[in-house]
C-alpha positions as MATLAB code, in Angstrom:
seq = 'XXXXXXXXXXXXXXXXXXXXXXXXXXXXXXXXXXXXXXXXXXXXXXXXXXXXXXXXXXXXXXXXXXXXXXXXXXXXXXXXXXXXXXXXXXXXXXXXXXXXXXXXXXXXXXXXXXXXXXXXXXXXXXXXXXXXXXXXXXXXXXXXXXXXXXXXXXXXXXXXXXXXXXXXXXXXXXXXXXXXXXXXXXXXXXXXXXXXXXXXXXXXXXXXXXXXXXXXXXXXXXXXXXXXXXXXXXXXXXXXXXXXXXXXXXXXXXXXXXXXXXXXXXXXXXXXXXXXXXXXXXXXXXXXXXXXXXXXXXXXXXXXXXXX';
ca = [
      65.615  110.391    5.972;
      63.018  110.192    8.710;
      61.332  107.953   11.258;
      59.602  104.833    9.964;
      57.075  102.568   11.694;
      56.749   98.813   11.083;
      53.088   97.795   11.384;
      51.446   94.367   11.364;
      48.268   94.530    9.325;
      45.169   92.874   10.758;
      44.311   89.364    9.393;
      47.368   89.197    7.142;
      49.601   86.627    8.950;
      48.414   83.314   10.451;
      49.533   79.819   11.470;
      48.865   76.672    9.377;
      46.041   75.242   11.455;
      42.893   74.088    9.698;
      41.178   77.036   11.248;
      43.773   79.712   10.858;
      44.748   81.853   13.842;
      45.587   85.332   12.625;
      47.978   87.748   14.279;
      46.329   90.883   15.599;
      47.219   94.156   13.960;
      49.658   96.304   15.861;
      52.691   98.539   15.611;
      55.851   96.428   15.912;
      58.281   99.280   16.368;
      60.013  102.223   14.741;
      63.424  102.967   13.273;
      65.171  106.084   12.050;
      67.094  106.670    8.828;
      69.594  109.505    8.698;
      71.884  109.255    5.699;
      74.266  112.233    5.659;
      74.031  114.350    2.535;
      77.049  114.275    0.216;
      78.902  117.564    0.699;
      81.474  116.877   -2.026;
      84.212  119.437   -2.694;
      84.508  122.776   -0.922;
      83.746  126.018   -2.690;
      84.530  129.496   -1.394;
      81.786  132.123   -1.244;
      83.024  135.691   -1.576;
      79.615  137.296   -2.122;
      76.194  136.330   -0.788;
      73.537  138.981   -1.346;
      70.201  137.873    0.097;
      67.157  140.091   -0.385;
      63.675  139.559    1.005;
      60.566  140.811   -0.761;
      58.743  143.833    0.607;
      56.488  141.413    2.454;
      56.241  137.655    2.899;
      53.661  137.729    0.133;
      56.373  139.078   -2.141;
      59.276  137.162   -3.619;
      62.930  137.069   -2.683;
      66.222  137.066   -4.548;
      69.870  136.135   -4.142;
      73.231  136.606   -5.819;
      76.084  134.242   -4.927;
      79.618  134.247   -6.259;
      82.871  132.600   -5.327;
      85.732  130.366   -6.355;
      87.539  127.028   -5.921;
      85.338  125.476   -8.604;
      87.410  122.403   -9.432;
      85.752  121.508  -12.738;
      86.975  120.787  -16.274;
      85.515  119.799  -19.637;
      85.743  116.066  -18.918;
      83.564  116.542  -15.822;
      80.888  118.124  -18.019;
      80.730  115.230  -20.487;
      77.315  113.615  -20.250;
      75.955  116.200  -17.801;
      72.253  116.872  -18.398;
      71.409  119.199  -15.520;
      72.807  121.440  -12.788;
      71.052  121.752   -9.425;
      71.440  124.449   -6.802;
      70.188  124.202   -3.232;
      70.352  126.591   -0.263;
      70.090  124.933    3.152;
      69.839  126.315    6.657;
      70.133  122.657    7.708;
      71.808  120.251    5.283;
      69.904  117.329    6.820;
      66.531  118.983    6.171;
      64.722  120.058    3.018;
      66.343  122.942    1.134;
      65.036  126.453    1.643;
      65.595  126.928   -2.065;
      66.052  124.370   -4.814;
      66.620  125.172   -8.463;
      67.388  123.023  -11.465;
      68.580  124.020  -14.924;
      69.164  121.997  -18.067;
      72.813  121.851  -19.043;
      73.394  122.916  -22.645;
      76.892  122.149  -24.016;
      76.423  124.914  -26.596;
      76.601  127.456  -23.758;
      80.197  126.443  -22.972;
      82.456  128.759  -24.948;
      86.180  129.155  -24.344;
      85.782  127.273  -21.067;
      83.160  129.725  -19.848;
      79.597  128.538  -19.289;
      76.597  130.889  -19.148;
      72.976  130.012  -18.463;
      70.184  132.579  -18.639;
      66.768  131.706  -17.302;
      63.557  133.381  -16.251;
      62.487  135.077  -13.035;
      61.011  132.683  -10.512;
      63.963  130.324  -10.991;
      67.727  130.462  -11.457;
      67.862  133.462  -13.752;
      71.616  133.375  -14.369;
      74.473  130.939  -13.734;
      78.041  131.471  -14.900;
      81.136  129.301  -14.531;
      84.693  130.050  -15.597;
      86.599  126.750  -15.760;
      89.962  128.520  -16.139;
      89.615  130.960  -13.244;
      87.563  128.378  -11.288;
      84.956  130.965  -10.313;
      81.159  130.956  -10.451;
      78.135  133.162   -9.916;
      74.463  132.310   -9.412;
      71.496  134.669   -9.509;
      67.816  134.057   -8.806;
      64.910  136.501   -8.721;
      61.310  136.173   -7.554;
      61.967  132.992   -5.595;
      60.887  131.866   -2.128;
      63.647  131.860    0.507;
      61.389  131.397    3.548;
      63.223  129.864    6.486;
      66.690  130.680    5.180;
      68.886  131.689    8.090;
      72.515  132.334    8.857;
      74.718  130.453    8.391;
      73.439  128.624    5.325;
      74.997  126.145    2.915;
      75.114  126.321   -0.864;
      75.068  122.885   -2.499;
      75.609  122.637   -6.250;
      75.502  119.356   -8.174;
      76.942  119.164  -11.697;
      76.734  115.614  -13.036;
      78.709  113.425  -10.637;
      80.440  116.435   -9.051;
      79.105  117.853   -5.803;
      80.197  121.221   -4.410;
      79.283  122.959   -1.151;
      80.082  126.262    0.513;
      78.924  127.879    3.732;
      77.970  131.523    4.154;
      77.753  133.302    7.504;
      77.336  136.899    8.631;
      80.875  137.767    7.539;
      79.807  137.176    3.926;
      76.028  137.602    3.821;
      75.050  141.110    2.660;
      78.438  142.557    3.497;
      79.905  143.501    6.879;
      77.134  145.850    8.062;
      73.889  144.072    7.122;
      72.460  140.741    8.268;
      70.334  138.201    6.460;
      66.751  139.582    6.254;
      64.904  138.733    9.421;
      61.545  138.503    7.667;
      62.621  135.291    5.927;
      61.830  133.594    9.259;
      58.305  135.075    9.452;
      55.714  132.572   10.655;
      58.429  130.238   11.936;
      59.423  131.754   15.272;
      58.831  134.729   17.570;
      61.525  137.403   17.373;
      61.841  140.872   18.896;
      64.716  143.205   18.009;
      65.498  146.906   18.120;
      66.851  148.243   14.840;
      67.626  151.717   16.203;
      68.949  153.034   19.480;
      66.037  153.804   21.851;
      65.333  157.483   22.444;
      64.515  158.358   26.075;
      64.014  161.919   27.294;
      62.819  163.475   30.531;
      60.849  166.719   30.482;
      58.784  168.948   32.741;
      55.565  167.274   31.592;
      56.935  163.724   31.818;
      59.183  161.255   30.048;
      59.161  160.177   26.413;
      60.341  156.948   24.818;
      60.704  155.985   21.145;
      61.280  152.340   20.166;
      61.838  151.195   16.568;
      62.587  147.618   15.628;
      61.769  144.302   14.016;
      59.171  141.782   15.072;
      58.352  138.291   13.836;
      55.272  136.432   15.023;
      55.075  132.658   14.701;
      51.276  132.698   14.905;
      50.484  134.122   11.481;
      46.752  134.276   12.302;
      47.143  136.822   15.113;
      45.055  139.976   14.789;
      46.382  142.785   16.980;
      43.037  144.560   16.763;
      41.721  141.774   18.987;
      44.691  141.606   21.366;
      45.920  143.697   24.272;
      49.602  144.515   23.715;
      51.651  144.727   26.912;
      54.831  146.811   26.670;
      57.413  146.556   29.431;
      60.465  148.778   29.851;
      62.291  147.744   32.972;
      59.823  148.248   35.830;
      57.524  150.441   33.698;
      54.651  148.864   31.771;
      51.917  150.083   29.473;
      49.009  148.225   27.856;
      47.838  149.067   24.365;
      44.253  147.846   24.573;
      42.623  145.985   21.713;
      39.773  148.476   21.551;
      42.160  151.268   20.587;
      44.109  149.279   17.962;
      42.900  149.539   14.365;
      43.700  147.230   11.468;
      44.635  148.941    8.200;
      42.283  147.452    5.617;
      42.739  143.686    5.340;
      46.507  143.933    5.779;
      48.738  142.848    8.647;
      49.207  146.504    9.590;
      47.907  147.830   12.885;
      47.823  151.323   14.393;
      47.349  152.120   18.079;
      46.669  155.701   19.176;
      45.678  156.918   22.629;
      45.800  160.463   24.039;
      44.708  161.323   27.556;
      43.506  164.920   27.514;
      43.813  165.250   31.280;
      47.312  163.846   31.845;
      48.548  164.713   28.311;
      49.927  161.172   28.036;
      50.225  160.129   24.396;
      50.906  156.650   23.025;
      51.218  155.672   19.367;
      52.112  152.226   18.069;
      52.530  151.101   14.467;
      52.964  147.394   13.692;
      53.473  145.819   10.265;
      53.578  142.065   10.828;
      54.004  141.413    7.107;
      57.184  143.482    6.841;
      58.149  142.613   10.409;
      58.514  146.187   11.707;
      57.206  148.279   14.595;
      57.480  151.778   16.051;
      56.205  152.797   19.482;
      56.194  156.374   20.772;
      55.265  157.294   24.345;
      55.115  160.905   25.519;
      54.493  162.537   28.896;
      54.567  159.293   30.896;
      56.166  158.701   34.306;
      58.649  156.175   32.906;
      61.640  157.049   35.069;
      65.228  155.853   34.918;
      65.093  152.073   34.512;
      68.846  151.502   34.596;
      71.281  150.326   31.936;
      70.937  147.793   30.441;
      67.144  147.654   30.534;
      64.760  144.812   29.694;
      62.299  145.599   26.889;
      59.383  143.286   26.221;
      56.212  142.913   24.177;
      53.467  140.395   24.889;
      50.193  139.618   23.078;
      48.438  136.356   22.311;
      51.082  133.603   22.332;
      53.860  136.142   21.666;
      55.924  136.953   24.772;
      59.462  138.179   24.100;
      61.897  140.141   26.267;
      65.295  141.454   25.147;
      68.066  143.265   26.997;
      68.855  146.722   25.622;
      72.100  148.656   26.138;
      71.453  152.384   26.311;
      73.739  155.007   24.723;
];
């Protein structure tokens, strides 16, 4: 699938005159090919555990299990391989693709078991009687995998697909790891309820959440970070932000000895986390809900926050 261009090459086509007159080189036009992928038979996914590595330099893992596997011994005759793909978009490249060699000796009493190594499909099981399956992979790259996603499994001439959404992925209380989208889009989220308090010396605010930055080259030590909380704003200047070693971790710390205002910010762009603590500022009541934003470099995100 894709967009293709038809081009006339210079001095390749001419008339039949004694002194040939060649057609000038040029683009003649474009056309698109979009052949829908074969989705085959429907599977049901009852479990979809997706884990991201500790950082995007680490590796990810998944465990999938389900049923409705309409497969028998005759379907396995002549099969030489089994492929597994995970797709955020079925019409795009898979976010994960694995291939194993089918070994008939591993089919015993209508149960098939494959055991592989880390970095690939480490385990695949199929029960042809109960029509259930499970797939496990460790130390693989799941970058770009979002929710919902589609499992596509090809066994010989049989094609099976199943879709997983937030009702299945990581159970009812956890979402698909946000850091799988690192380097692909800008995202700002709060993972905990904001803490706002008013005191005799001023107001305090604690914000803890997740952050993804599309521009993977950004260095917060060289960027002013503008925080907005309703009508209140505060700038964490680049000169006061320190990079931790050569990592994507940054610490901001500023204490005004006269006003007693204190601001601390911790950002881990590899893990996709942040924590900001402001103390003794004149923040004031900004209403409910309140707009919370962060801006630096090309990153400029604002979210609406409901207060407790």
